[in-house]
Amino acid sequence: MSDNEEEQGPKSTFTTYMAEGDQLFQKGEYVKAIECFSMALSLQPDDKNCLVARSRCYVKLGDAESALKDAETSLKDNKNYFKGLYQKAEALYTMGDFEFALVYYHRGHKLRPELQEFRLGIQKAQEAINNSVGSPSSVKLENKGDLSYFHKSNGVRPKHLNHSHKQESKKHGQKMSKYEKTAKQLLGELYNDREYLDKLLQDEDLIKGKIRTGERVQDLIVGCISYLDTRTAFWQQQKPIYARQRDRKLMQQQWNRVRHKPPSDPTRYVLTSLEDIDKALSAGNAESGLKKARELMKVVKEWSEQVLPNKREVLGNLHSCIGNALMDLGNMDKALHHHEKDLELAKKGDLTDSKSRALDNIGRVYARIGKFQQAIEVWEEKVPLAYGGLERAWLFHEIGRCYLELKRYGEARDYGSRSLTAADDITDEKWQLNASVLIAQAELKLGNYKASVLHFERALDRAKLLQDDSASEAIQKALREARHRVTQ
């Protein structure tokens, strides 16, 4: 979409902008995708699918407030719109409001218990809460799908934040607990405010009062304490905005054992730098991420493994980051070189997860430049390393797409079937939809028109269930062609 087009208003149809936005999202070009979805919304301002799609882009860019706004707008006419509920939960999770996110994951799970997204959301939100320094006993939600648990004590402070006068008196003269030490370190100057709010909450006369707007003083104090505890949890979680992305997850696993070391340690410096690089790349700022990655690599190469025990993992991570940045900038040759260096280091160090990551990225480069046979060979090497159902569904689908591009329709159909099986195993409707379309396209090319119709019909059912109007429209068009072939 050109700048002139954006200035002069929409020049195409709603469906076209939606399709273009979806493609850009899949490529990781979130800023451009937002532009397309915004143009689509200028034509149909209340389209909930488009609002959710734009919200997803904002989450990827770390703009949680805009993501939450779009998600809430999508729920304006239908509070049970499951895509909107999921996206609102994702936005709240990104903001660090894990408890509220958990509420909406539960609400969505109650409406659509077969969807894995809500189950995974509940799991990751609970883990975030359980790992928080602010919860000696974890917050447990009743599966009611609403906010009633926040109010069931009629404004009384939540149990895990409650301290009686006896508890306070016992603390005097005792050594500060491990939790308090951690909270004080994370909150800094705000820790004194946290203690002051605790004392205010013990003033029974004060908390019974109300301010001019009618809001109770007790509610304000509890809200402030809850906010500080949530912030503490968020900082303890190392800002998990991008924790769901594969590379960030791998990086966290590799470096968890050195988090306790002081900031002056080289490992802490590296971890912080890698997070900065990841943020820049996730925000679509490839040039900044590339520059930071190259600067860090120059420093790391000068260190010995005694100084940095995980030097090989770090260099592999940096080659991966540089390769992804170069892909975003369109420099595929250099991107391929760095991903191959990542693979080389992974094989030398027998690093299975790093090897899987490198093969994934090398395949993506080949597919982007139209070298589908090479992409297939690399991704087929990755197959034994893909353990999760979602990863297998994606991988089999991408291999099948490459075979379809090579007009090897039998192999395309076979990999489409494997993708569908993986998607069925985890009840992932999105990948059930994608796999069904791939199989239908392959069957159509093979002349198996009745089989093609059956799979297009299954895909259409999934698109309707997902309330994906753009996909439904495209599938219906293909289905008409397949049915016409049957009658010929």
Phi, psi and omega in degrees: 000127185278161177296322179298321181296320181294322181288323185271354182101173184297136179244001182229189184268164178301314182299320180295315179296321179297314181297318179295320178297319179297319179296317180295323178298315180298330179278352182085012180266075192289324180296314179294324178297320178299320179299317180294314180295325178294321176295320178297319180290336175292337177269322179225083189300333186256013181290114187289328178295320180290322177298318178295319180299317179291324177300320178300320179296317180298321178299316180299328181272357180082008178270077187293327182295315178294323178298316180294321180298314179295320180297317180292324177295324179294339181265003187301315183266342181217100183293345181257014178294109193294327178295320178294321178297316180296317182292325177295319177298317179298318180296317179296320178298317180298326179285349183090004178273071190296321182296314179295321177300318180298323178301314184283330172297318178296318181298316178295319180296325178294323179284318185229072185295344182277349184276128182290331183305317182289323179296316178295322179298316178300317182296311185289327178291318177297319178297319179297319180291315182295330181275359184286143175287342183272016182221085176304324169236130189294149176288127180243128180264142169280142184281066180258343179074021178216188184263014188298332184293336179289337188244004188291344178261015177056043175091356179290147183302138179307147188305318185286354177251359190277134176225120179281169178297326179295319180297319181295318183293327179292333183288334184298132179086351179268159179291141181300134182291164179299320179300314182295322179297316180294317180297319180296321180293319183285320184279335180063232181296334180292343180297323177297321176296322179298317178294321180295319178295324176300316180294319178300324183293341179274351178276098187297325179292320182294314187289345177281345184282172178229154175270178186299331180282355180097352181282138182288143179298321180301317180297321179296316182294313180299320179298319179293318179295316179300320179297314180296321178293322178294320177297319178300315179299319183295315180292325177296328179281001180061043175051075189279039180298321184250018186296341182274352180278143187304310185294323179294319179299317179296317180298318179297318180299318183292334188245004181303323185288350180247010183293335184282351184284155183292155182303334181288345180290143179303325181295322177294318178300316181295314181300314179298318180295319179297323178294320177298319178297315181298319178298315181297315181292319181293332179276001179085010181264075186296319183297318179294315179298321179296316181297315181294320180295318180294321179295317180293321180297320179299320180290313185296322180299335181278346182272149175273168178288343174291323178285320183230093185302327182261036184303318182296317178297320181296313180298321176298316177301317182292319176299321178296315180297315179296317179299317179293322178296317179294326175299314179298329180273359176085008180266082189289324181298311180291326177299316180298319179302314183289323177292327176290326175294321175301316179295319180299315179293322180296319180291321179296321182267003182054047182260096188298312182296320178295322178297317178299318178298314182296316178298320177304309184291322178297318177299320180296321178297312180300317180295322181295327182263009174084010177268075190290326180295317178295321177299317179299313182299319180291313182293328177292331174292331181282338187310312181296343182267352182268106186261323183286148180298321181292318180295320180292319179300316179295312186296313179298323179295315182294321177296317177299321178297321178296318178296324178296318178297327179276003180063028174259079194289329178297313178294323178299316179296318182297315179289328174299320178295321178294322176296319180295319178298316179296319179293322178295323182299326182253006180052049179261105186293328180297313182281338169296320177296308183299317181293321180296320178296317179299314179298316181299318179296318180294317179297322179298316179292331179279354180084008177271075191292322180295317177296322178299316179300315182300317182285325174295322179295319177296318178298320180296319177300318180293320180297320178293321179296323178278356182057040179262093185295322181296315179295319180300317181295316180294319181293320179299322178295314179294325181294322178298319179296316181296319180293324178297321179295325180297321184280348182287000000 
